[in-house]
PDB file of C-alpha atoms in Angstrom:
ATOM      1  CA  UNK A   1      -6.845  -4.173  11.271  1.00  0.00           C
ATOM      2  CA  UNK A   2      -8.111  -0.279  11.539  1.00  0.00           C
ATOM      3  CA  UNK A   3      -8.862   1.234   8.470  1.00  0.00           C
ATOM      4  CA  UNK A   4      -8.309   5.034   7.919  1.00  0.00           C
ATOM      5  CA  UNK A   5      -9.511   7.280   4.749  1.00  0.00           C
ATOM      6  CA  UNK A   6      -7.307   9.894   4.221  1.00  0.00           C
ATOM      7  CA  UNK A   7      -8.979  12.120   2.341  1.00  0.00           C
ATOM      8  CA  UNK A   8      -6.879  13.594   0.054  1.00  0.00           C
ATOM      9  CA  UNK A   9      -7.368  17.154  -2.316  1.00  0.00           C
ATOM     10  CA  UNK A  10      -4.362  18.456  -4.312  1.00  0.00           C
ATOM     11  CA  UNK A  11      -2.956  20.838  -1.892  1.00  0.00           C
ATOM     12  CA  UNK A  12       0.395  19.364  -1.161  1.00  0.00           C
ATOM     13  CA  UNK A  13       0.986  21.448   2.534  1.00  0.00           C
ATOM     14  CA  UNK A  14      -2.897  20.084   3.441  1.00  0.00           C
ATOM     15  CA  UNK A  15      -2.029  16.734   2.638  1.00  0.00           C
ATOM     16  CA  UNK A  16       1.253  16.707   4.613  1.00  0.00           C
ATOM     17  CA  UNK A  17      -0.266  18.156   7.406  1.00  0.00           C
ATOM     18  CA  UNK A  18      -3.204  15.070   7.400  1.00  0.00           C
ATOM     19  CA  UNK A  19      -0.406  12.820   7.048  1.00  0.00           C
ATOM     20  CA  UNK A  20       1.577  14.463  10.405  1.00  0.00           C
ATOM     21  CA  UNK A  21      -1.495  13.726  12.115  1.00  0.00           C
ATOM     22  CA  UNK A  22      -1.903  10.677  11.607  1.00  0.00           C
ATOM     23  CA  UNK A  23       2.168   9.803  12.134  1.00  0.00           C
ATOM     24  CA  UNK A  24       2.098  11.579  15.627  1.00  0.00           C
ATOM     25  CA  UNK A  25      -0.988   9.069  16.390  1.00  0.00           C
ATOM     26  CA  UNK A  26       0.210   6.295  18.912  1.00  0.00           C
ATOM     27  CA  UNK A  27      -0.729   3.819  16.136  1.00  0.00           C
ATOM     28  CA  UNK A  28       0.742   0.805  15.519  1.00  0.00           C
ATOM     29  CA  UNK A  29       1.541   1.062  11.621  1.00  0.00           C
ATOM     30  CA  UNK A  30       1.453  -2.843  11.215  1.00  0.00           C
ATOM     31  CA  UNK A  31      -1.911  -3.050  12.289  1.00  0.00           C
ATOM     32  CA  UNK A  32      -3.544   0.004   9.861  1.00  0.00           C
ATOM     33  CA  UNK A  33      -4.329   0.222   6.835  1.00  0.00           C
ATOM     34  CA  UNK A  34      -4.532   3.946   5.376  1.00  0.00           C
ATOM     35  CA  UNK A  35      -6.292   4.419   2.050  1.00  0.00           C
ATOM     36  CA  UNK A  36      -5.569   7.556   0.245  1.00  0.00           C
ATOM     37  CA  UNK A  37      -8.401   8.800  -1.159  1.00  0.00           C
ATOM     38  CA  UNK A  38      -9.089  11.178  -3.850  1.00  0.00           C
ATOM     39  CA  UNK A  39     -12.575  12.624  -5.353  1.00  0.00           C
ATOM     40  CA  UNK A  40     -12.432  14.297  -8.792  1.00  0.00           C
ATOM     41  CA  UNK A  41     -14.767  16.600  -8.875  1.00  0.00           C
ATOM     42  CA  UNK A  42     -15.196  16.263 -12.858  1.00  0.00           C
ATOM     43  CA  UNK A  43     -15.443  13.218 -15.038  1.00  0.00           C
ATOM     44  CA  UNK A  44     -12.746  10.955 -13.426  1.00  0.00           C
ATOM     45  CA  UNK A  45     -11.941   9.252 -17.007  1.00  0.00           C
ATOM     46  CA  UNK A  46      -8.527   8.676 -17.398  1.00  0.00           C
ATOM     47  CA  UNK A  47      -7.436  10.378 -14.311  1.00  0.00           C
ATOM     48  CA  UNK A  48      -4.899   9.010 -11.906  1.00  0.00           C
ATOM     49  CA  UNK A  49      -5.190  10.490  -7.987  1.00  0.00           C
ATOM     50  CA  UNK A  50      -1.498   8.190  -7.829  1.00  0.00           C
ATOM     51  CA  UNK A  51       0.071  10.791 -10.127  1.00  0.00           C
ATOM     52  CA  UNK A  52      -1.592  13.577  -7.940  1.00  0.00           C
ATOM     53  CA  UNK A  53       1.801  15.259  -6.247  1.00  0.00           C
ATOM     54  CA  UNK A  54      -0.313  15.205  -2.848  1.00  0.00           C
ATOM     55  CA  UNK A  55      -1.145  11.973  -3.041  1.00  0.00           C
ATOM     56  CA  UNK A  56       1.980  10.784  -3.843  1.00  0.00           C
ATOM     57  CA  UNK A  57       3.785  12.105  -1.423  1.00  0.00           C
ATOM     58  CA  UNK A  58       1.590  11.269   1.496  1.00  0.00           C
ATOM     59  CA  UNK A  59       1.633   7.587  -0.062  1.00  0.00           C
ATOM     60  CA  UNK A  60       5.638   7.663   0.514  1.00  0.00           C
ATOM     61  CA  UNK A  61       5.335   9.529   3.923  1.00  0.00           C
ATOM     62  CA  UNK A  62       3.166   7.031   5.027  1.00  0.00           C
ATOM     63  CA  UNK A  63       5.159   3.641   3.814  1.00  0.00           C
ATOM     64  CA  UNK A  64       8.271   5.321   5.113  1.00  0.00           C
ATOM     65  CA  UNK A  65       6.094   5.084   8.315  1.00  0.00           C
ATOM     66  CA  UNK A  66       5.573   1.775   8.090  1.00  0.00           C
ATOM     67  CA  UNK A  67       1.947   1.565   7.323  1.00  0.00           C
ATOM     68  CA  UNK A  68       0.094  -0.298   4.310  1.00  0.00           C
ATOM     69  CA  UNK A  69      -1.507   2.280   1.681  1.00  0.00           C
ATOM     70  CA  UNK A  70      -3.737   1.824  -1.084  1.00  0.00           C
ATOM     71  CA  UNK A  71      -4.456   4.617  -3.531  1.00  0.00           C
ATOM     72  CA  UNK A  72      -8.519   4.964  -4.289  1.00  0.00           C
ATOM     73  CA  UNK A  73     -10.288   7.534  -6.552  1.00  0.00           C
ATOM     74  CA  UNK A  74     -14.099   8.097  -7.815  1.00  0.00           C
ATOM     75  CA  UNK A  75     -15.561  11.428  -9.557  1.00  0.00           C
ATOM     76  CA  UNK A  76     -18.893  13.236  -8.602  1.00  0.00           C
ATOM     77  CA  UNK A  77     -19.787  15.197  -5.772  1.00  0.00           C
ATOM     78  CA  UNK A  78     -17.432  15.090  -2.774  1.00  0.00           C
ATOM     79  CA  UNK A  79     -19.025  14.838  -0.009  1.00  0.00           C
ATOM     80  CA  UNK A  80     -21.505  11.937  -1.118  1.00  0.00           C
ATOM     81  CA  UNK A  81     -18.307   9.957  -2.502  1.00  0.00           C
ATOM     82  CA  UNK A  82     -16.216  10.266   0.423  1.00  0.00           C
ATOM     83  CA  UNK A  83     -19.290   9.172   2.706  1.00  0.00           C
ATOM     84  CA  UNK A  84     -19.601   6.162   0.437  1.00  0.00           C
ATOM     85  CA  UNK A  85     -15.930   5.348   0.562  1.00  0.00           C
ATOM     86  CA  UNK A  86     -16.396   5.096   4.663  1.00  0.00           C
ATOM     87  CA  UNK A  87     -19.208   2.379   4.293  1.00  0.00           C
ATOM     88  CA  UNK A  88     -16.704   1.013   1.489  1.00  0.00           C
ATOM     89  CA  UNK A  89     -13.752   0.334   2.989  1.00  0.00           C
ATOM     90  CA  UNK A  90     -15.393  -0.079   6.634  1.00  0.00           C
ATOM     91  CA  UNK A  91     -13.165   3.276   7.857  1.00  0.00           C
ATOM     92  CA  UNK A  92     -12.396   3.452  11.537  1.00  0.00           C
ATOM     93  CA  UNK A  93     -11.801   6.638  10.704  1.00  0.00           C
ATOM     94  CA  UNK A  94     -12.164   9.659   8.408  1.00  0.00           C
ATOM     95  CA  UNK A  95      -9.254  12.150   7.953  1.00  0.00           C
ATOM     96  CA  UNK A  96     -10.208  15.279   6.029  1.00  0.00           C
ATOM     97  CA  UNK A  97      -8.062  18.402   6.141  1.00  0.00           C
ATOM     98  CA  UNK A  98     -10.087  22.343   6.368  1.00  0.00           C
ATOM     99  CA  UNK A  99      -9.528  24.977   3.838  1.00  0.00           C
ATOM    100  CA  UNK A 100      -9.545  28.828   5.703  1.00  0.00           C
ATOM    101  CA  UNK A 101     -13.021  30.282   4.528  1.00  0.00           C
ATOM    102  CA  UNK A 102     -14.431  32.781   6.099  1.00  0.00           C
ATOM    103  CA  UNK A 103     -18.015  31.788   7.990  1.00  0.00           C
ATOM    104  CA  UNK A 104     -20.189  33.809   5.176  1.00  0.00           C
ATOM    105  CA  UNK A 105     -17.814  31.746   2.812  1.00  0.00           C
ATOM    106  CA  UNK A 106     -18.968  28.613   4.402  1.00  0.00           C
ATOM    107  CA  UNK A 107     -22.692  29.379   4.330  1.00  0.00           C
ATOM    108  CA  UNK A 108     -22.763  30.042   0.926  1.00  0.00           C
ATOM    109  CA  UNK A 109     -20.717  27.909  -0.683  1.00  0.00           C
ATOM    110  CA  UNK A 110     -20.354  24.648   1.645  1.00  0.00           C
ATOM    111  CA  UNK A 111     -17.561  23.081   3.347  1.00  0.00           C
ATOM    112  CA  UNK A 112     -16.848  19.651   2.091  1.00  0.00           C
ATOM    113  CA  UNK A 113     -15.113  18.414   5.265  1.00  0.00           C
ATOM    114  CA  UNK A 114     -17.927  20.243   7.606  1.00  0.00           C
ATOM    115  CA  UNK A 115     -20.617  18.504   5.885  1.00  0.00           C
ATOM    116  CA  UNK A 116     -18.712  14.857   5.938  1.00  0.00           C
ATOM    117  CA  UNK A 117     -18.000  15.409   9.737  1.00  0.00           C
ATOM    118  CA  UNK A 118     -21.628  16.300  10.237  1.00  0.00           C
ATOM    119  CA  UNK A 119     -22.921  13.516   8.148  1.00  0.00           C
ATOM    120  CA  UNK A 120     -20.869  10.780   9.079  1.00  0.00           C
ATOM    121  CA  UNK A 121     -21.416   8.692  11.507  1.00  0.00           C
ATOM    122  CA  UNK A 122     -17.424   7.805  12.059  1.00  0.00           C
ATOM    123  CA  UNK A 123     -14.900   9.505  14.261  1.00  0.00           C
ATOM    124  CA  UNK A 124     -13.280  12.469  12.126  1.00  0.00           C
ATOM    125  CA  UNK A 125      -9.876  13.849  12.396  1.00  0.00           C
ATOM    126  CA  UNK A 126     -10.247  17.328  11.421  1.00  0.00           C
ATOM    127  CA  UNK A 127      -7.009  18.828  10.058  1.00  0.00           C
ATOM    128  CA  UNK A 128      -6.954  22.545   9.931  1.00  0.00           C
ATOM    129  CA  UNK A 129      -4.787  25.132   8.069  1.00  0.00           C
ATOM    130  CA  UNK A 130      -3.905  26.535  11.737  1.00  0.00           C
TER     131      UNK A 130
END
């Protein structure tokens, strides 16, 4: 079975967008797995990514699809987390979804998804805002 982290923030449009990606694939939904995956960036006590409205709706876009989803959260720094979650779940693949910064906005603050796709060492499916 091929695993696939969606890597999920809170933007509802971003999410969607991941989740058209990976429904255009030619995948066959019986055979993958998709775990939708959320990192809080503050203490995760008590929080819920399920009750996220992203999340949720890319869990019911993606059953309507036909494929199995899971629902997985952790807290802490993003990047890190998500790169654990990989080696965690054994992910085929990584899908992580771009915010529009500018390229001075990227050098000073940091992209999460550009520093998972240069990090990892799995094939990334880069969703952008364009």
């Amino acid at each position: 079975m091929t695993t696939i982290l969606l890597c999920a923030d809170t933007d509802v449009e971003r999410v969607a967008d991941q989740v058209e990606s990976l429904t255009t694939l030619p995948l066959d939904p019986d055979r993958v797995r998709v775990v939708v995956y959320h990192v809080f960036r503050a203490d995760g006590e008590g929080a819920d990514a399920g009750k996220l409205k992203s999340v949720a709706r890319a869990v019911e876009a993606l059953e309507a699809a036909g494929f199995e989803v899971a629902v997985e959260q952790s807290n802490g720094d993003a990047v890190r987390e998500i790169l654990d979650a990989a080696e965690a779940f054994d992910a085929d693949l990584l899908s992580l979804a771009g915010r529009r910064k500018s390229p001075a906005g990227k050098a000073l603050f940091g992209s999460v998804a550009q520093q998972v796709s240069l990090r990892s060492d799995r094939p990334v499916l880069f969703c952008s805002p364009d």
